[in-house]
């Protein structure tokens, strides 16, 4: 027996591991070792659902990707959860594309391409503030009429959309070299300036990145109540329902009528406050309330009634929602959307499979918030 006791660990086949994918029993594999994360799921900072997406599967690459900046520290928590190892000959094969991509990543790091540009992010934030201030000054300086109202609401929607792209960078810990600063800045952007729960955004976005375009796991394609996308989802829906609950054959006609208008103004509004309340995120909830208080204090004297403020706000969110949908769904609707593989998809291949090439231009870079430079997003 070896000094660390590895050889004494029981060996499991993939068939045995795959049986432990339910909430009551969750096993996953990292570096050919088997871990029981059933109890740990409730304590996992990234949420229990995220771990559940990899239950019964190999999570090696996902583990490395999500903990790249703290992997040595996080590995300390793994040892007590280790219950076995893979049977000999059951290890997943390494692919050439993974090795090539790792070489490319190392080259990019040496070239400094992952280094943050504080000047760039400062200009992005300045742009957001300028748009926000402009939306207010148009109404206060020129008075409220149809023209100024329309210009103002479009400026506000543009500010909120660009803020959405910017908070995405902070949420991915990409603005500062210090992760704690990134998290504080992210909370400031998304909670105080946008009125949304940062914890909820992370909860949803981590799932999206862990299983892009996987039915039942990627929340960005969890839309079968209203829309069916890809070739697999319609077939699965037909098996579940003998009589369709929606006129899906006409979804191309009603998508932009009910999809984006329901996304931000209704669904996001409800879910983000529900999440902050149920998770007892009191600081986030307080900052979110401050955002809405600021909107009301600034707009009520100009628009004259609560109803007028609500109409302005909802129209602004509908415009933002349409913009968000145009950008984000470009790597969903035209791409392959299917069920997960038994042992899980290879991490890099899963990201590449959900990547749609978008032509580079000054407008496209700005319109997409530079998401077109990121593998998987575009």
mmCIF file of N, CA and C in Angstrom, residues 22 73 86 105 111 125 211 234 249 290 332:
data_model
loop_
_atom_site.group_PDB
_atom_site.id
_atom_site.type_symbol
_atom_site.label_atom_id
_atom_site.label_comp_id
_atom_site.label_asym_id
_atom_site.label_seq_id
_atom_site.Cartn_x
_atom_site.Cartn_y
_atom_site.Cartn_z
ATOM 1 N N UNK A 22 -28.255 11.696 -8.798
ATOM 2 C CA UNK A 22 -29.439 12.328 -8.240
ATOM 3 C C UNK A 22 -29.065 13.175 -7.025
ATOM 4 N N UNK A 73 -5.620 25.848 -3.363
ATOM 5 C CA UNK A 73 -6.394 26.047 -2.130
ATOM 6 C C UNK A 73 -7.649 25.175 -2.123
ATOM 7 N N UNK A 86 -11.090 5.644 -10.436
ATOM 8 C CA UNK A 86 -11.603 4.968 -11.627
ATOM 9 C C UNK A 86 -10.920 3.617 -11.817
ATOM 10 N N UNK A 105 -3.115 28.976 -24.983
ATOM 11 C CA UNK A 105 -3.396 29.762 -23.785
ATOM 12 C C UNK A 105 -2.114 30.228 -23.117
ATOM 13 N N UNK A 111 2.281 36.610 -23.746
ATOM 14 C CA UNK A 111 2.165 37.855 -24.517
ATOM 15 C C UNK A 111 1.430 38.941 -23.739
ATOM 16 N N UNK A 125 -16.709 52.480 -18.134
ATOM 17 C CA UNK A 125 -17.518 53.003 -17.036
ATOM 18 C C UNK A 125 -17.894 54.456 -17.270
ATOM 19 N N UNK A 211 -22.246 24.026 -18.797
ATOM 20 C CA UNK A 211 -22.921 23.136 -19.749
ATOM 21 C C UNK A 211 -23.581 23.948 -20.863
ATOM 22 N N UNK A 234 -37.483 19.893 -29.748
ATOM 23 C CA UNK A 234 -38.848 19.654 -30.247
ATOM 24 C C UNK A 234 -39.263 18.191 -30.139
ATOM 25 N N UNK A 249 -45.231 26.032 -33.837
ATOM 26 C CA UNK A 249 -44.994 26.197 -35.269
ATOM 27 C C UNK A 249 -45.060 27.663 -35.689
ATOM 28 N N UNK A 290 -31.658 50.648 -3.369
ATOM 29 C CA UNK A 290 -31.088 51.979 -3.602
ATOM 30 C C UNK A 290 -31.133 52.350 -5.079
ATOM 31 N N UNK A 332 -26.788 30.505 -29.273
ATOM 32 C CA UNK A 332 -27.731 29.477 -28.848
ATOM 33 C C UNK A 332 -28.609 29.019 -30.006
#
